Coordinates of C-alpha atoms in Angstrom, one line a residue:
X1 CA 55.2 -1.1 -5.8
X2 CA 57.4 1.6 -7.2
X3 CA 54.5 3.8 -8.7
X4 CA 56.8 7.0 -8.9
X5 CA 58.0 5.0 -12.1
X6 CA 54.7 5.7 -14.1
X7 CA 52.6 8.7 -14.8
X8 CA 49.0 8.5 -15.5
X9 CA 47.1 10.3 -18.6
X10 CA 43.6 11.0 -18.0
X11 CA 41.0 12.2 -20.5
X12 CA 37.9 12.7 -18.8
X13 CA 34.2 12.9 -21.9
X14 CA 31.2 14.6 -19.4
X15 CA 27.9 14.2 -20.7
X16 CA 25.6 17.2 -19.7
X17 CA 21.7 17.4 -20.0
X18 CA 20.7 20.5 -21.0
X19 CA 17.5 21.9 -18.7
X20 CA 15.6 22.7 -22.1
X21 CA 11.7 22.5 -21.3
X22 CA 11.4 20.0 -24.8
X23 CA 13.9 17.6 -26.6
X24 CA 16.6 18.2 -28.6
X25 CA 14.8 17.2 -32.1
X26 CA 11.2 16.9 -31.2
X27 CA 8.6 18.9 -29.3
X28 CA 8.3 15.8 -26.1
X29 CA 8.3 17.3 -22.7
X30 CA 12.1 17.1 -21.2
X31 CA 11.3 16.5 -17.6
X32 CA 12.9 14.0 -14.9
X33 CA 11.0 11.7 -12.8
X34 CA 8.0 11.1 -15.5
X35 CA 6.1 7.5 -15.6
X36 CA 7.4 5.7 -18.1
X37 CA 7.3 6.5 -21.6
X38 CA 4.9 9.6 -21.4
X39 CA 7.0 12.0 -22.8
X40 CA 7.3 10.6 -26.4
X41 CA 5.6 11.5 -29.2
X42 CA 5.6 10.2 -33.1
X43 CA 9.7 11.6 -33.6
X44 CA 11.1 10.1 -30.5
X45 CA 9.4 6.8 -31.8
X46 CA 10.9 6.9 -35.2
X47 CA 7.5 6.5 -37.1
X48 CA 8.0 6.6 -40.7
X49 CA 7.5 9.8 -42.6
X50 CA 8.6 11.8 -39.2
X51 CA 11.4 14.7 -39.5
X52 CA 13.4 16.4 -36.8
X53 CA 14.1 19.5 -36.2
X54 CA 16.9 21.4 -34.0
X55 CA 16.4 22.9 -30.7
X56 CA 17.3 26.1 -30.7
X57 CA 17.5 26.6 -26.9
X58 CA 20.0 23.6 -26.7
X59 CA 22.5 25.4 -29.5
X60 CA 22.2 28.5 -27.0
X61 CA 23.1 26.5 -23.9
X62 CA 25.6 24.7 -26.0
X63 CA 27.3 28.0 -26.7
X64 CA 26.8 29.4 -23.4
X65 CA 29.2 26.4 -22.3
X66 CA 31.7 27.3 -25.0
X67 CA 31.8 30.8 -23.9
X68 CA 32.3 29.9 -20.0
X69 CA 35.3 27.2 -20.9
X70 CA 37.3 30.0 -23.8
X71 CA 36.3 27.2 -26.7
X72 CA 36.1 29.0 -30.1
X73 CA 32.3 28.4 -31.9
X74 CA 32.4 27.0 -34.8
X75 CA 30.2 28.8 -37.6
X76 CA 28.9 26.0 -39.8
X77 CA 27.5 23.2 -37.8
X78 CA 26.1 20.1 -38.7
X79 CA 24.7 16.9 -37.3
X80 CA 25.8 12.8 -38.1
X81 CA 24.3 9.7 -37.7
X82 CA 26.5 7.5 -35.3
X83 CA 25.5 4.1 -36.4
X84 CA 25.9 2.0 -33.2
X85 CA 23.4 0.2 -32.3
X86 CA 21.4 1.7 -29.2
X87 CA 18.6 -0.9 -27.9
X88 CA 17.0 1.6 -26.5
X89 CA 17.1 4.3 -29.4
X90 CA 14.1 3.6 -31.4
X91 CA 15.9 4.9 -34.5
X92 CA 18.3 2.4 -33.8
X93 CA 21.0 4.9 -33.9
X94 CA 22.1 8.0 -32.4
X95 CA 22.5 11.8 -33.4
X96 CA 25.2 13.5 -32.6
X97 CA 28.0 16.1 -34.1
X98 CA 31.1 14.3 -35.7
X99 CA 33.3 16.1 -37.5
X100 CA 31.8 19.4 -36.6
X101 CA 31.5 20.4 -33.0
X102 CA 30.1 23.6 -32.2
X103 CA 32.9 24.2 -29.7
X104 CA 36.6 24.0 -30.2
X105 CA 39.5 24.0 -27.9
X106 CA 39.3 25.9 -24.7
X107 CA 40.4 25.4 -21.1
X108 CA 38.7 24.9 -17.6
X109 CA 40.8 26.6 -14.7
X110 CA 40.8 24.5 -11.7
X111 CA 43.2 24.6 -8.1
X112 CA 44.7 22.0 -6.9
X113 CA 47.3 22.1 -3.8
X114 CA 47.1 25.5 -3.8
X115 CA 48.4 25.8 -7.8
X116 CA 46.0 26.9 -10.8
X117 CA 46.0 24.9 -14.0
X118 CA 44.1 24.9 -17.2
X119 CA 42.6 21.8 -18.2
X120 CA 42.4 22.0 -21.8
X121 CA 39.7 20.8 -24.1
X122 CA 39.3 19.1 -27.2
X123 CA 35.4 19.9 -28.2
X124 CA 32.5 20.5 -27.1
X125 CA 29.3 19.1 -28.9
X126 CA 25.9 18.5 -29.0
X127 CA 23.9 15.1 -29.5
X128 CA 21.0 13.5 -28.0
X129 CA 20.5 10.9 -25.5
X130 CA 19.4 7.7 -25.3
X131 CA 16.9 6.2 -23.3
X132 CA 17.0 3.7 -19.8
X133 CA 17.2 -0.2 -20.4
X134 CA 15.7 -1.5 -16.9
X135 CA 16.8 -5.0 -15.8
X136 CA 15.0 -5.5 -13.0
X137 CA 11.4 -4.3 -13.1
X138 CA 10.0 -7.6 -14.8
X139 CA 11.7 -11.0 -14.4
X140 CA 13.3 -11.9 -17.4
X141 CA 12.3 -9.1 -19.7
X142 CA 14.3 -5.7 -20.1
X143 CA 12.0 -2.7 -19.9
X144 CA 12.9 0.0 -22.0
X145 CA 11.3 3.9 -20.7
X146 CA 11.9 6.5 -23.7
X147 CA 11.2 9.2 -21.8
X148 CA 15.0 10.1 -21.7
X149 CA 15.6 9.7 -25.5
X150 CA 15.9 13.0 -27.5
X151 CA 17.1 14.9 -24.3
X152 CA 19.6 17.2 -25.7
X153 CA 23.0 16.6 -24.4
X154 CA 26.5 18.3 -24.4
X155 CA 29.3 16.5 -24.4
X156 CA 32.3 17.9 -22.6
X157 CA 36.1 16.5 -23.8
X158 CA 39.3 17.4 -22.6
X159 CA 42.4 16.7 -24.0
X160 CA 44.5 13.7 -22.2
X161 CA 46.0 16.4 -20.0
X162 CA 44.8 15.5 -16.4
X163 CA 47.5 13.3 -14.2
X164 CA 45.7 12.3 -11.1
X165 CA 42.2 11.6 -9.5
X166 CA 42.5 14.7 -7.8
X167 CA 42.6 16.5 -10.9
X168 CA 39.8 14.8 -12.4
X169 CA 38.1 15.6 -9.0
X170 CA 38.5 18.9 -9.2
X171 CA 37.5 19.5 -13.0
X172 CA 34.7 18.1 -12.3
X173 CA 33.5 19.6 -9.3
X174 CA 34.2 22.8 -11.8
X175 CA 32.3 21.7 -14.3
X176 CA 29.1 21.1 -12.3
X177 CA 29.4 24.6 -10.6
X178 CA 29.8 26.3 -14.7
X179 CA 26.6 24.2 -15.7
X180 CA 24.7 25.6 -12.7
X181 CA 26.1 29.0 -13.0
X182 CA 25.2 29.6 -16.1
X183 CA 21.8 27.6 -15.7
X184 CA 21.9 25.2 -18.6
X185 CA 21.4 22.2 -16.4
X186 CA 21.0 21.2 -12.5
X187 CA 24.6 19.1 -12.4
X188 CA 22.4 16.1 -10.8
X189 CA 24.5 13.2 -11.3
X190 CA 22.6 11.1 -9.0
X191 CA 19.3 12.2 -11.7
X192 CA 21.6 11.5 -14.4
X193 CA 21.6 15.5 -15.8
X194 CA 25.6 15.0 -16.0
X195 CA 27.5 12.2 -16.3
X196 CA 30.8 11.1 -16.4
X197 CA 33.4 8.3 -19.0
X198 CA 37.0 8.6 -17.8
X199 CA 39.9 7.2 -20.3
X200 CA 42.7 6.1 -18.5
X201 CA 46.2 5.3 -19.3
X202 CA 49.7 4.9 -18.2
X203 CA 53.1 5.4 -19.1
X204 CA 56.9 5.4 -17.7
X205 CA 57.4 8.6 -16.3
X206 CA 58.7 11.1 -18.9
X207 CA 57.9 9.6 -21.8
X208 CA 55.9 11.7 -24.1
X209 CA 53.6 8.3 -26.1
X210 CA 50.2 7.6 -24.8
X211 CA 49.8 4.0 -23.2
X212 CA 47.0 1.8 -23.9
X213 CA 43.6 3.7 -22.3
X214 CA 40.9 1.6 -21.0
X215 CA 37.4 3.5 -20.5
X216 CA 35.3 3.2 -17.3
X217 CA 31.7 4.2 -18.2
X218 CA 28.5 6.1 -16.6
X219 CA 30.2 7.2 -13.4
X220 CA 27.6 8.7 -11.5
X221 CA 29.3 10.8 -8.7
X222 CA 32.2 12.8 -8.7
X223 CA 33.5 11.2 -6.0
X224 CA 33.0 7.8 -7.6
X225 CA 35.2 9.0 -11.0
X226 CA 38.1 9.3 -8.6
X227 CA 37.8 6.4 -7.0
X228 CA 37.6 4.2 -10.2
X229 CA 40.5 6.2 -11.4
X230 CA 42.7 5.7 -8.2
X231 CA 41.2 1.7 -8.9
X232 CA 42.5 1.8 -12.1
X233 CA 45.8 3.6 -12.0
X234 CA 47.3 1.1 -9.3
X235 CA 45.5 -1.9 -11.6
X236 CA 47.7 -1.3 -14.5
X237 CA 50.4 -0.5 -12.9
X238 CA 50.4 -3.4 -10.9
X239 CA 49.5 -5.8 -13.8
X240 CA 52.5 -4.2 -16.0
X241 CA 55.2 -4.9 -13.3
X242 CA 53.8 -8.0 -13.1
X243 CA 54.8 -8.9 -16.8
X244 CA 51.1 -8.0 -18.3
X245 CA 50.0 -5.9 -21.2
X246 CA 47.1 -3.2 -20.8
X247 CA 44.1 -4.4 -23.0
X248 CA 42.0 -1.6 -24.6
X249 CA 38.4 -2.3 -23.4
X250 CA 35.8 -0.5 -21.5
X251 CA 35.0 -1.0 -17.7
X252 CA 32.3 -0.5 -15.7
X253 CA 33.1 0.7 -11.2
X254 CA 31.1 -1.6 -8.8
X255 CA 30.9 0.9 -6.0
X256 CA 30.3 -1.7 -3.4
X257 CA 34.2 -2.4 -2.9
X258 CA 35.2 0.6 -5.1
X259 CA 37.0 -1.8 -8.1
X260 CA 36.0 -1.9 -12.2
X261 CA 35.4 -4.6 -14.1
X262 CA 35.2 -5.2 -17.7
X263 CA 32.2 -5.2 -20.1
X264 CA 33.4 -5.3 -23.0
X265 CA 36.3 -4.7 -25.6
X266 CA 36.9 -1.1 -26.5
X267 CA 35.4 -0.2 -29.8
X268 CA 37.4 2.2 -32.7
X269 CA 35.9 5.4 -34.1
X270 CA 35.2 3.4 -37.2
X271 CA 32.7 1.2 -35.7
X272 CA 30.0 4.0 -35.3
X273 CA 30.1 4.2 -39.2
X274 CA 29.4 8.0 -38.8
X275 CA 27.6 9.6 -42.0
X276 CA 25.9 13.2 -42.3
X277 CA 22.3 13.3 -41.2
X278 CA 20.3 13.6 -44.6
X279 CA 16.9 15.0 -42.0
X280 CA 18.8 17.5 -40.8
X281 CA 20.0 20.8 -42.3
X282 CA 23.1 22.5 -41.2
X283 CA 23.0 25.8 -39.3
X284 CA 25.2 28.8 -39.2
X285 CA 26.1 30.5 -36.0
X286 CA 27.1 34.1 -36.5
X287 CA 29.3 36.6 -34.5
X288 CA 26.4 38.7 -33.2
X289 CA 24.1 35.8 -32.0
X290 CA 27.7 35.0 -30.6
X291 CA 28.2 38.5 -28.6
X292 CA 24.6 38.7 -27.9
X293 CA 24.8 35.1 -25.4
X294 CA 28.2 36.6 -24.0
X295 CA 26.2 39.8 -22.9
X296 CA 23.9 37.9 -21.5
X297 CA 26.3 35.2 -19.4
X298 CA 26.1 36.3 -15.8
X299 CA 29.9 37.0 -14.6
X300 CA 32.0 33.7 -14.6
X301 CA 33.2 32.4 -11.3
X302 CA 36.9 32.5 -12.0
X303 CA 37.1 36.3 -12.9
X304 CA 34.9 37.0 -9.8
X305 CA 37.3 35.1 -7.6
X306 CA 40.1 37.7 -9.1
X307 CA 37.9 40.8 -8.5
X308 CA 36.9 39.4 -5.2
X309 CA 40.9 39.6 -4.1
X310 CA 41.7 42.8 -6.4
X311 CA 38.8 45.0 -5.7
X312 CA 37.4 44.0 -2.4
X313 CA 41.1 42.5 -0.5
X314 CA 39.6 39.1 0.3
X315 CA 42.3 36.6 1.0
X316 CA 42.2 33.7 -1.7
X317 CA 40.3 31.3 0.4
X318 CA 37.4 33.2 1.3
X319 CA 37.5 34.4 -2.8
X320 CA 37.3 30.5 -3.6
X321 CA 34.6 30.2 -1.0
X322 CA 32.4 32.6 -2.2
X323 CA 32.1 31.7 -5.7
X324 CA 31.6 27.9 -5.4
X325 CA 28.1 29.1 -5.9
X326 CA 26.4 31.6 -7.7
X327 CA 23.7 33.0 -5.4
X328 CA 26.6 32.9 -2.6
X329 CA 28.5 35.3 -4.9
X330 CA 26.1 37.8 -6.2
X331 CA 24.5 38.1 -2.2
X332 CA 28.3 39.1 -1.2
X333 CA 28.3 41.5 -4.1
X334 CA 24.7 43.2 -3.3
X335 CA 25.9 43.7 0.1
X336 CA 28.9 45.3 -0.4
X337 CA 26.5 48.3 -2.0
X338 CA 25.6 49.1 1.4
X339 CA 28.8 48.5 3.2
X340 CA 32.3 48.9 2.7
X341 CA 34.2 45.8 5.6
X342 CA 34.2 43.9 2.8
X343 CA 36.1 41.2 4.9
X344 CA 33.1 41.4 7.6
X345 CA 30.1 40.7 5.0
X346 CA 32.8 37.4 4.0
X347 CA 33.0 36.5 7.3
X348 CA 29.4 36.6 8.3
X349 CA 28.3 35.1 4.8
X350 CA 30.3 32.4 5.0
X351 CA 30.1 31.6 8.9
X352 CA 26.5 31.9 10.1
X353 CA 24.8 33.2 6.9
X354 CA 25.8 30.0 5.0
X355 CA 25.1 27.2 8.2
X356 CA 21.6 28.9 8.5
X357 CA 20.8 28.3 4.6
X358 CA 22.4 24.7 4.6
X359 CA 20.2 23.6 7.7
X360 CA 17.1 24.8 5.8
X361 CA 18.3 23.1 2.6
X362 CA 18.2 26.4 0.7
X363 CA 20.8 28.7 -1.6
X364 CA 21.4 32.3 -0.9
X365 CA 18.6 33.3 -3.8
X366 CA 16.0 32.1 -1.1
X367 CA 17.4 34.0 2.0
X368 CA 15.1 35.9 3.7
X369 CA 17.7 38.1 5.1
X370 CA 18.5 41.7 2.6
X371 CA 21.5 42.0 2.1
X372 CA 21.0 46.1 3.8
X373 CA 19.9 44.6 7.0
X374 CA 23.1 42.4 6.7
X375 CA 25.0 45.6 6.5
X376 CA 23.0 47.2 9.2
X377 CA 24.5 44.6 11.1
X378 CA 27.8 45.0 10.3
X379 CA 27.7 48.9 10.9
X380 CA 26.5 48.0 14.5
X381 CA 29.4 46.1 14.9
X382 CA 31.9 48.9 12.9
X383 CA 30.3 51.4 15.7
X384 CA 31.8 49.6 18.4
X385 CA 28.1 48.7 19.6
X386 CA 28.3 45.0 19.5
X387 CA 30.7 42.5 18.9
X388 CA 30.7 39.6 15.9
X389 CA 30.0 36.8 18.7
X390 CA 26.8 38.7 19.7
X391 CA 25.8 39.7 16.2
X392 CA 25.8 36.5 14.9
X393 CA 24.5 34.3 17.5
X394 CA 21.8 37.0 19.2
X395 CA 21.0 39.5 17.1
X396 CA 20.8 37.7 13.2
X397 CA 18.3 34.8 14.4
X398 CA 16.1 37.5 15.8
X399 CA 16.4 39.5 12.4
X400 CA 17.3 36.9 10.0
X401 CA 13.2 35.9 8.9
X402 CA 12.2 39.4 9.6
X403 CA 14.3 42.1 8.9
X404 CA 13.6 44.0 11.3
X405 CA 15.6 46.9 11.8
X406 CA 19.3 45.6 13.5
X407 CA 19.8 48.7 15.4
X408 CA 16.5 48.6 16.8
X409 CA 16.5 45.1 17.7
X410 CA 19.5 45.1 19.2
X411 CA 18.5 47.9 21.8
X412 CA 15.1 46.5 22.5
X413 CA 17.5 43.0 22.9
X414 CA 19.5 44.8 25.1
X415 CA 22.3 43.7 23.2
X416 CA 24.3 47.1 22.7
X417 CA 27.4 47.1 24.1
X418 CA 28.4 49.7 27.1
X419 CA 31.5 52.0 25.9
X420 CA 31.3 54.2 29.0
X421 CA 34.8 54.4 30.4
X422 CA 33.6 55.0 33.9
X423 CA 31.3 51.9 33.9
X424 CA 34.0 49.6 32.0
X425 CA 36.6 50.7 34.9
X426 CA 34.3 50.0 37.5
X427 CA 33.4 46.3 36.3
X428 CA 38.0 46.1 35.7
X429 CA 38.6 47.0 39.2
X430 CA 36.4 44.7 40.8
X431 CA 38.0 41.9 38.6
X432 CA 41.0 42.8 39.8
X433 CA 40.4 43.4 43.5
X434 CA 39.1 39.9 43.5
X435 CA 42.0 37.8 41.4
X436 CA 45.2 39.1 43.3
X437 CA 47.3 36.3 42.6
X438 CA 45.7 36.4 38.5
X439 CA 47.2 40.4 38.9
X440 CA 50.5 39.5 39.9
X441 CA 50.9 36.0 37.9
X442 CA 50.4 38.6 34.8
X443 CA 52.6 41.5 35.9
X444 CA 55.4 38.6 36.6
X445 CA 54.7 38.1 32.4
X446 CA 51.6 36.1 32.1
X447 CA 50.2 38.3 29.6
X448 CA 48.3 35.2 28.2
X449 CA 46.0 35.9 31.7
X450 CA 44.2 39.0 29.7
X451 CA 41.5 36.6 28.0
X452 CA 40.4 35.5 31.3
X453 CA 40.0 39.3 32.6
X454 CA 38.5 40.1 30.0
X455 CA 36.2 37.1 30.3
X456 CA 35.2 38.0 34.0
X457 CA 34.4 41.2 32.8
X458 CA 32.0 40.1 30.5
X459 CA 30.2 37.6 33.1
X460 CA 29.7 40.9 35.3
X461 CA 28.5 42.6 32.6
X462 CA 26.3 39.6 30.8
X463 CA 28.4 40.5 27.7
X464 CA 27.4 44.2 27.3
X465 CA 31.1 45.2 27.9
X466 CA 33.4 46.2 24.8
X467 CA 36.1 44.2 24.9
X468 CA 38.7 46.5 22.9
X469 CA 37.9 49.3 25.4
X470 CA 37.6 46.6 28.4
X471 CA 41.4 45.2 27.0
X472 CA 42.9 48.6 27.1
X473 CA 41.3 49.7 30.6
X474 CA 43.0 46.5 31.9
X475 CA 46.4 47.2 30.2
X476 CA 46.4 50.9 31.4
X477 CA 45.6 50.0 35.4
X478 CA 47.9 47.2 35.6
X479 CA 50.5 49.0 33.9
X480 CA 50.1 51.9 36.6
X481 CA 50.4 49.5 39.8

């Protein structure tokens, strides 16, 4: 199968719940995990005579979201009835913005094989979810909780710009980080909090027409979207060089042997029958409620990776490594108030700073280590008075719950490392009186044979040596015979 003969267009619609503490149109709790249907009141049930009103929280997260992906906000919002019929809905219908979402356009930077590219985005707007049908609770009866209706949602679409799984991987693996940065929701796809439709289509390569898309629904790990779009991608290519059409329709992925499978034919925009929301006024969003969130947005992961390489010389990888989280970030950032080996605070963050917080399931907000005893660690090691190797796995777990002073711990540790000349030659020449053959092996050019001087050294020493100083006392004696 020839597949370098098609090009697939991806567009991928992310559903986001927003972490408000009530519902987007009523005052129910918004909280995960609740027993079913506790968190509804008379709005959520659609009693007659009952009016909702807007969320103000969830227009702020909504344009927090538009602010971190460059969309434009849109002034004069307003909300439509999407007449579809939603079993478990008790209104029967959904709302959501049509013709007027609150964000417009925009992009998402993401990396992939090295390159940067902007995913670009159609809209992002607001609507409210729907509740769970359960299947399987009661034999023969669907159960329907409405604990989840009336949670406010965002939903995120890009433009059919995205070309391979990897892509899609990657954009959303982005997207989860932004909604976590920027605390507007946890990024839980296994809870449900964001959620994932991907359209899919194909066409010969370098033509410029959209194929056929078909829609595989509720993908509930990022992993799983690129699965099911790998799935479907050799799918229709396959069925079209077999002699097949593409048939519009929306799929559901059976993770058990990673395939899709069809639920049902695709519908057209014109069978939701959208029609302004007569219980719901529009609202106005003006430039200073606009600047005031921007203020107020924490700085965005992309332009920290920049700074991270301009200000501080980190090489792009650690950069990348450092903001995939926020806490990981700022804790680099506090640090580097206190020290200036900018590369060192990386190097210890990301090696035993960051296995220490994932064995204890925790994010660099609930460290115990300050980031000044981090740096008192680091001038230790800038002093020549112990080595990385020893800071990291002797000196930070005795420090690390405590913060206890480093310098101090390290001597009563007996940790510090001996930068007398006289001593260092002393422990040399004895490694040298006993490996003759090791001597003259390296004066014949075996100069790989310094790590294992250097090693014996240590042993002798029980790792107090310095092993710069240790290095050079070697090179200057041998040199000399």
């Amino acid at each position: 199968m020839d597949y370098s003969k098609y090009e697939s267009v991806i567009g991928l619609e992310v559903h986001v719940q927003l972490q408000t503490k009530s519902k987007l149109f009523s005052s129910d709790a918004n909280q995960f995990g609740r027993h079913p249907n506790t968190q509804v009141n008379a709005i959520t049930l659609a009693h007659p005579g009952t009016l909702p009103k807007i969320n103000k929280k969830a227009v702020e997260y909504a344009v927090k979201m538009g602010i971190a992906c460059n969309c434009n906000i849109e002034s004069l919002n307003c909300f439509a009835r999407k007449n579809y019929f939603y079993p478990d809905l008790p209104k029967g219908y959904q709302i959501s913005q049509h013709t007027t979402p609150i964000c417009v356009g925009g992009y998402v930077t993401i990396i992939v094989n090295g390159e940067e590219k902007q995913i670009q985005l159609n809209r992002i707007h607001l609507e409210e979810d729907a509740g769970k049908s359960i299947h399987d609770a009661v034999d023969g009866f669907t159960c329907l909780d409405y604990n989840r209706a009336g949670t406010p949602l965002i939903e995120i679409v890009t433009e059919p710009c995205i070309h391979s799984a990897e892509e899609a991987f990657q954009y959303l693996t982005e997207i989860r980080k932004l909604v976590r940065w920027i605390e507007i929701s946890d990024g839980n796809m296994e809870e449900g909090s964001l959620r994932c439709d991907a359209n899919i289509s194909i066409r010969p390569t370098g033509s410029s027409e959209l194929g056929t898309k078909v829609e595989v629904k509720n993908l509930n790990s990022i992993r799983n979207v690129k699965k099911a779009i790998e799935h479907e991608i050799e799918r229709m290519i396959k069925l079209v060089e077999e002699g097949g059409m593409v048939t519009q329709q929306t799929r559901s992925f059976d993770a058990t042997n990673d395939t899709t499978f069809a639920i049902r034919e695709k519908e057209e925009a014109n069978d939701y029958r959208y029609f302004p929301d007569p219980d719901l006024v529009p609202f106005f969003i003006n430039q200073s409620y606009i600047r005031a969130i921007e203020k107020s947005l924490p700085a965005l992961p992309h332009a920290l990776k920049s700074s991270f390489q301009t200000n501080y010389g980190l090489s792009t990888y650690d950069a990348h490594q450092l903001c995939e989280d926020k806490h990981t970030a700022f804790y680099f950032m506090a640090t580097t108030n206190y020290s200036r080996n900018y590369k060192a605070i990386a190097n210890f963050i990301l090696g035993p700073l960051k296995q220490h917080v994932n064995e204890l399931g925790i994010d660099f907000e609930k460290l115990s280590l300050f980031p000044e005893t981090l740096a008192g660690v680091i001038a230790l090691i800038d002093d020549g008075k112990i080595n990385f190797s020893t800071a990291a796995n002797k000196l930070l777990p005795a420090i690390i719950n405590n913060n206890n002073n480093p310098a101090l711990t390290a001597e009563k540790l007996n940790l510090i490392q001996v930068s007398s000349e006289d001593a260092i030659i002393t422990w040399v020449q004895q490694v040298i009186n006993a490996m003759p053959d090791k001597v003259n092996e390296y004066k014949k050019g075996k100069k790989g044979l310094m790590g294992l001087f250097v090693g014996e050294v240590k042993k002798i020493s029980k790792g107090k040596a310095d092993p710069k100083l240790t290095t050079s006392t070697f090179e200057k004696i041998l040199n000399q015979q």
